[in-house]
Tab-separated table of C-alpha atoms and ligand atoms in Angstrom:
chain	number	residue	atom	x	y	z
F	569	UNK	CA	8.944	20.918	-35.317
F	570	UNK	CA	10.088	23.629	-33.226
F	571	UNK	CA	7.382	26.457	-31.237
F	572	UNK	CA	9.217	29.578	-30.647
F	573	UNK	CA	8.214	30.731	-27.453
F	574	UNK	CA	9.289	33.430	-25.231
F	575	UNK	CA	11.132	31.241	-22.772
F	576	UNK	CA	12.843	29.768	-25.619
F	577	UNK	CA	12.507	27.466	-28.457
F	578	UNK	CA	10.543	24.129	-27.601
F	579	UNK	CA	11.476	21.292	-30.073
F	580	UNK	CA	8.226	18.550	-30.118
F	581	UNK	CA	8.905	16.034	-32.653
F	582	UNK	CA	12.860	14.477	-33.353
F	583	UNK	CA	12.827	11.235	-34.613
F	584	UNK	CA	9.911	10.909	-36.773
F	585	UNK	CA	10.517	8.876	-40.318
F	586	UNK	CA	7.502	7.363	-41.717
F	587	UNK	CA	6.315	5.778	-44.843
F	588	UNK	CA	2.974	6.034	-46.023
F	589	UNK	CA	1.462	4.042	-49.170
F	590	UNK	CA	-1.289	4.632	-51.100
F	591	UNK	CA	-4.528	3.473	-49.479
F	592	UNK	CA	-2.684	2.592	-46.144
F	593	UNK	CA	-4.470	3.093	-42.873
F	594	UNK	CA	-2.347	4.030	-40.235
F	595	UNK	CA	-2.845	5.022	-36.636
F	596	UNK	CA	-0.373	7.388	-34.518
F	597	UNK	CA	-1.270	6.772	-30.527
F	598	UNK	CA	0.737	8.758	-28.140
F	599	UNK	CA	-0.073	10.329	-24.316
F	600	UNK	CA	-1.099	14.005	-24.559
F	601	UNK	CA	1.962	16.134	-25.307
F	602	UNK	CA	3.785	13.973	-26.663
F	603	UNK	CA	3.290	15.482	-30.645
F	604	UNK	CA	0.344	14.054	-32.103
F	605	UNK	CA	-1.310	16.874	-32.912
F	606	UNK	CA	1.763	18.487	-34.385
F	607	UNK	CA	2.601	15.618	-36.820
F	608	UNK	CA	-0.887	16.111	-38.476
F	609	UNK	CA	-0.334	20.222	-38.745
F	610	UNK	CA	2.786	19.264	-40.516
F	611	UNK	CA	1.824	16.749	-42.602
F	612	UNK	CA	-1.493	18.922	-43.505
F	613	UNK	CA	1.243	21.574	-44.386
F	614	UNK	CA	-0.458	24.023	-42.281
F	615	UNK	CA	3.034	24.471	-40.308
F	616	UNK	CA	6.843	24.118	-41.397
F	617	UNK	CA	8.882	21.830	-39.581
F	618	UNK	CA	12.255	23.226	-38.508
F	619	UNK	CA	14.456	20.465	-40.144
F	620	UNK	CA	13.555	17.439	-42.769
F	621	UNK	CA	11.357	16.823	-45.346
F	622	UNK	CA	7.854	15.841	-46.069
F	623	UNK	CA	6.664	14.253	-49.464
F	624	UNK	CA	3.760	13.613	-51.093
F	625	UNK	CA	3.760	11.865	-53.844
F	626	UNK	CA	7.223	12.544	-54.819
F	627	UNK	CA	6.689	16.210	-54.069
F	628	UNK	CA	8.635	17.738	-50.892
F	629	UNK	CA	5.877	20.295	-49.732
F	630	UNK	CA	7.916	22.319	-46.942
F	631	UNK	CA	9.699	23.383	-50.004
F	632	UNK	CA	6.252	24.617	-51.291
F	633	UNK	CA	4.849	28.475	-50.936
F	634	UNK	CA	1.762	29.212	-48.997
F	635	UNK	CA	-0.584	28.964	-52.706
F	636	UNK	CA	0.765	25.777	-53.948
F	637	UNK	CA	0.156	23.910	-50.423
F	638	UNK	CA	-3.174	25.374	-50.176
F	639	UNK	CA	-3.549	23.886	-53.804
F	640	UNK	CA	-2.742	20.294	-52.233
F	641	UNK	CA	-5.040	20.869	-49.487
F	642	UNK	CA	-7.872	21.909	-51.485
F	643	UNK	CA	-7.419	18.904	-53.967
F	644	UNK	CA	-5.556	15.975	-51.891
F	645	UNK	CA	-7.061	16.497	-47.888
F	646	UNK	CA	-9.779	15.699	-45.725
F	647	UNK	CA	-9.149	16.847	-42.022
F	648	UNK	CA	-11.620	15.930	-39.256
F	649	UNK	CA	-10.374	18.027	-35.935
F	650	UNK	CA	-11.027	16.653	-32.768
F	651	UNK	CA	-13.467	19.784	-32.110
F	652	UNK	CA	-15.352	19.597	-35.236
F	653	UNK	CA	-14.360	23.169	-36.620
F	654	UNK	CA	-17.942	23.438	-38.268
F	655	UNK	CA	-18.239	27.245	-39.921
F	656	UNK	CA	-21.003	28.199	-37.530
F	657	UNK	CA	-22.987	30.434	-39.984
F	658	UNK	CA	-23.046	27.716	-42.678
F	659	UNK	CA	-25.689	24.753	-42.508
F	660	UNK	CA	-24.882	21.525	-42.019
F	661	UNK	CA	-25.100	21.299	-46.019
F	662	UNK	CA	-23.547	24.535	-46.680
F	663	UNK	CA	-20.222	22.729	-44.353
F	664	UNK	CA	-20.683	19.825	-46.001
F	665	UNK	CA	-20.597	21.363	-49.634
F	666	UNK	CA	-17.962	24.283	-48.409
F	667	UNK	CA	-14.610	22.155	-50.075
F	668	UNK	CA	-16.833	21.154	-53.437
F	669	UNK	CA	-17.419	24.854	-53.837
F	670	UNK	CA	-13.623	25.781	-53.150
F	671	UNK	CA	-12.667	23.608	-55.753
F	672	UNK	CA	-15.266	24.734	-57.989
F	673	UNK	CA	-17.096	21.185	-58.775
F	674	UNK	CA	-20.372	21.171	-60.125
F	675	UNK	CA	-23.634	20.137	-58.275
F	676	UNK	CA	-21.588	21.066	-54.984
F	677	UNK	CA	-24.883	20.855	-52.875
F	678	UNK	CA	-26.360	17.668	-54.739
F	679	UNK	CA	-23.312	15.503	-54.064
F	680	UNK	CA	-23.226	16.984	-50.469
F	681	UNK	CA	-26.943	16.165	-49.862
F	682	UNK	CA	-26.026	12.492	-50.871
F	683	UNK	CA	-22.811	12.367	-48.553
F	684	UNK	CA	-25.022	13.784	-45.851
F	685	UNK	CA	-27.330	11.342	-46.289
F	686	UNK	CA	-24.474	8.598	-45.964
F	687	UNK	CA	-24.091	10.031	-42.308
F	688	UNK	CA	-27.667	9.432	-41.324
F	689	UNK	CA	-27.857	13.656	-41.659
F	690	UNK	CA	-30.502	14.056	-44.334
F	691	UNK	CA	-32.673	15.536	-41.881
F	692	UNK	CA	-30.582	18.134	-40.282
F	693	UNK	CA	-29.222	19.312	-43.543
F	694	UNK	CA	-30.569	22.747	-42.727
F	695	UNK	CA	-29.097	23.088	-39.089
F	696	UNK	CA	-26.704	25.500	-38.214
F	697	UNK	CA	-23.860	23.858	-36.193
F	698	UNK	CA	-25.396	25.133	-32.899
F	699	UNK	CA	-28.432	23.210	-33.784
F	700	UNK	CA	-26.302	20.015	-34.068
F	701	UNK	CA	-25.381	17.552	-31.185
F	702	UNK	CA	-21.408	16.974	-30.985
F	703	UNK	CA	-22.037	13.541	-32.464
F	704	UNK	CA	-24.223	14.619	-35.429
F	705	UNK	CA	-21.463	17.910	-35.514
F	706	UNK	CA	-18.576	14.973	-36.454
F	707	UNK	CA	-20.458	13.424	-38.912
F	708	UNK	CA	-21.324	16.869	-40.784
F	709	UNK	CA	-17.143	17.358	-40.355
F	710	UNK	CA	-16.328	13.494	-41.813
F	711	UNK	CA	-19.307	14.471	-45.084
F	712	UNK	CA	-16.934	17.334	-44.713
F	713	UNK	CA	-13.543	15.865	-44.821
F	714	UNK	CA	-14.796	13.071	-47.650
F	715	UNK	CA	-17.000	14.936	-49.805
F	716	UNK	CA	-14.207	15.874	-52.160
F	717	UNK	CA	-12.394	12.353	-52.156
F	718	UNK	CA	-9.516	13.165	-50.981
F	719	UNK	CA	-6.240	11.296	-51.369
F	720	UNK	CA	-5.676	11.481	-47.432
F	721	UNK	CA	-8.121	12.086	-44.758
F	722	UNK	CA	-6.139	13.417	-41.621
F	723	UNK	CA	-7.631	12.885	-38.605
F	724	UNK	CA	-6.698	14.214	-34.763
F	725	UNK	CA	-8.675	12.181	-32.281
F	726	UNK	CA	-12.090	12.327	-33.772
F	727	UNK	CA	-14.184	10.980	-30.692
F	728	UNK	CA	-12.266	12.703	-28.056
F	729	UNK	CA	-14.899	15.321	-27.873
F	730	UNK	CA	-17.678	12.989	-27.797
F	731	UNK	CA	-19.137	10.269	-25.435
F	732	UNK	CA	-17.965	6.001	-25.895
F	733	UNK	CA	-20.933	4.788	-27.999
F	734	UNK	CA	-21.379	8.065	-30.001
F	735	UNK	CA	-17.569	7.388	-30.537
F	736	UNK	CA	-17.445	4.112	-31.748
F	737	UNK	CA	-20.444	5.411	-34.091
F	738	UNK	CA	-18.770	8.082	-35.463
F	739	UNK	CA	-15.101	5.761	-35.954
F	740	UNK	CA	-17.669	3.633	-37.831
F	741	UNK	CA	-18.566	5.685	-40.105
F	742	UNK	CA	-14.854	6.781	-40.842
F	743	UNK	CA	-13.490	3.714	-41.487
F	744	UNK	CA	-16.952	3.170	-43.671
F	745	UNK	CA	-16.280	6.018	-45.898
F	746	UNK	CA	-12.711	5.816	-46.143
F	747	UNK	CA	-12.966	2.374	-47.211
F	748	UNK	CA	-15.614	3.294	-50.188
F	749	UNK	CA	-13.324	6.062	-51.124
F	750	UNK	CA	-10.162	4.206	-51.012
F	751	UNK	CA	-8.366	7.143	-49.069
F	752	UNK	CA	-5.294	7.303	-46.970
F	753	UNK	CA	-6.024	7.806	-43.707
F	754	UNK	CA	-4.003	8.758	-40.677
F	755	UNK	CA	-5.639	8.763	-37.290
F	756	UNK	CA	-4.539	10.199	-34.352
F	757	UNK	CA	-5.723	8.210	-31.091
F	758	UNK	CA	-4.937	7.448	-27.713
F	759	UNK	CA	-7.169	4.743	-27.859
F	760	UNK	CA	-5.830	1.503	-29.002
F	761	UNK	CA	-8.637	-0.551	-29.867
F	762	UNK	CA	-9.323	2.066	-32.397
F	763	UNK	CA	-5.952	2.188	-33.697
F	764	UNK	CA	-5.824	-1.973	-33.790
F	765	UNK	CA	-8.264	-1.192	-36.933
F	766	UNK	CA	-5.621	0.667	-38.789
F	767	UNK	CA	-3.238	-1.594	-41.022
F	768	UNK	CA	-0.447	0.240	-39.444
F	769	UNK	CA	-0.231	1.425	-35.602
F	770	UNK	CA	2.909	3.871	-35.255
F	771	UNK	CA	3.452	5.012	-31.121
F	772	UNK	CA	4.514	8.778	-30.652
F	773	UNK	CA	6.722	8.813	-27.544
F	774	UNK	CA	9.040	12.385	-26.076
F	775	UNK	CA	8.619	13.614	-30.162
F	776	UNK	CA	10.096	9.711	-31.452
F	777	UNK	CA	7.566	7.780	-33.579
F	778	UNK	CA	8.047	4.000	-33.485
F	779	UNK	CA	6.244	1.300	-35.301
F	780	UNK	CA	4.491	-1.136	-33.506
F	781	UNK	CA	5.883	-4.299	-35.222
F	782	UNK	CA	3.900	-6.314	-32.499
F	783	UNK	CA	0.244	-4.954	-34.392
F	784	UNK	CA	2.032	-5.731	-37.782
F	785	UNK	CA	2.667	-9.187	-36.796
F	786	UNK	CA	-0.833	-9.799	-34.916
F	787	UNK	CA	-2.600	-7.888	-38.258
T	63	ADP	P1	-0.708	15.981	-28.507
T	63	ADP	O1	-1.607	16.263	-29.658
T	63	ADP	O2	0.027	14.675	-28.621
T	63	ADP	O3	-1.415	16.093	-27.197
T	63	ADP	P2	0.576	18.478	-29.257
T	63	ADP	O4	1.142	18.264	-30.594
T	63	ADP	O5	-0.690	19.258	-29.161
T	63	ADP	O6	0.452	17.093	-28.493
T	63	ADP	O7	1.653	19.230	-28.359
T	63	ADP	C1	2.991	18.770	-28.221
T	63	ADP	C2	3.773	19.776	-27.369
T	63	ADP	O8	3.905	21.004	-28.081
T	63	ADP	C3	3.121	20.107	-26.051
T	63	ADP	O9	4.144	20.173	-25.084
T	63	ADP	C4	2.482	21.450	-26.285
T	63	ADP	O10	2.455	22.193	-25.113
T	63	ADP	C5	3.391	22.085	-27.315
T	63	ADP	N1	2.631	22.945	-28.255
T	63	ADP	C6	1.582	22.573	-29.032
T	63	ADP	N2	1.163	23.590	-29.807
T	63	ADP	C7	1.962	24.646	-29.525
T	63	ADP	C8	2.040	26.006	-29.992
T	63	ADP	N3	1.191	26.459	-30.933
T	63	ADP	N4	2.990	26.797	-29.471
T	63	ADP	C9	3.844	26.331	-28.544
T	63	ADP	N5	3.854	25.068	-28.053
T	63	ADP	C10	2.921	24.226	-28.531
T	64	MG	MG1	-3.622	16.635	-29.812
């Protein structure tokens, strides 16, 4: 991935070839700057990388126009941002129901009351974001990122907006869901107790991603 910026292009990731399979968790852990956040754009397709490929299921999407990867995001992704991303002027059910209602399911609201309720949020289903502490604001956004069962759940540092114990709460509750729904999920983390969870730790270094053999061998 390359940023153009005015004092000239900045190149973030190099060396990154990774494998996913089906069901895998996997955990990229990197110091700030060093890409993290720029992997997940890419692989979310919400960016283009300046050279290679990524596939999905035997589908290169950077070869894919702006409809068809909105298509895979509406059907294949879950994203939880490390700053929640809540739309402010929808309810906590309203977020929560926002991706069923994209893809036109039925009984959008129904099935988001019930994945509310898996988050302990059946009482604040009526808050507004604002109403909502950052802890009870990331479990609205994982209802959010799971309601729809998405093949892969994408997420950038979920607790680092939020304090230790809500944190190990909320990564909890990820790993919870993502288990019942069978997902893919990539994590980014910097912390590596909660990357020693994932089946697969990968370590983002100056744009390179290795793979921690050392986790695979201790897993
Ligand atoms: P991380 O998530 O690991 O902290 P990022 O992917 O956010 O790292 O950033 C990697 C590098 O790319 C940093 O040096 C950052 O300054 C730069 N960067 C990130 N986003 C942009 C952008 N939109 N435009 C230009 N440079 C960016
Ligand atoms: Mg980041």
């Amino acid at each position: 991935m390359t940023y153009p910026l005015e004092a000239g292009p900045l190149d973030v990731l190099s060396g990154v070839n990774m494998n996913i399979a089906d069901g895998e968790t996997v955990a990229i852990v990197g110091p700030s700057g060093s890409g993290k956040t720029t992997l997940l754009i890419l692989l979310a397709g919400l960016e283009q990388p300046a050279a290679g490929t990524i596939e999905f299921d035997g589908v290169n999407i950077t070869a894919l126009d702006a409809d068809a990867l909105a298509d895979i995001r509406r059907d294949t992704l879950g994203i939880v941002f490390q700053s929640f991303h809540l739309v402010p002027s929808l309810t906590a059910l309203g977020n929560v129901a926002l991706p069923l209602e994209i893809a036109g399911r039925e009984r959008a609201r129904e099935h988001a009351r019930q994945l509310l309720a898996r988050v302990g949020l059946a009482e604040r289903a009526l808050h507004y974001p604002s109403q909502l502490s950052g802890g009870e604001q990331q479990r609205v956004a994982i209802a959010r990122a799971l309601v729809h069962t998405p093949k892969i759940v994408l997420a950038d540092e979920p607790t680092g907006n939020l304090d230790l114990r809500t944190g190990a709460t909320i990564i909890d509750l990820l790993f919870q869901l993502n288990a019942a729904s069978g997902s893919t999920m990539i994590m980014v983390t910097h912390d590596d107790a909660i990357a020693r969870r994932c089946q697969t730790v990968y370590r983002l270094n100056d744009g390179r991603l290795i793979k921690d053999e050392s986790h695979a061998l201790s897993a």
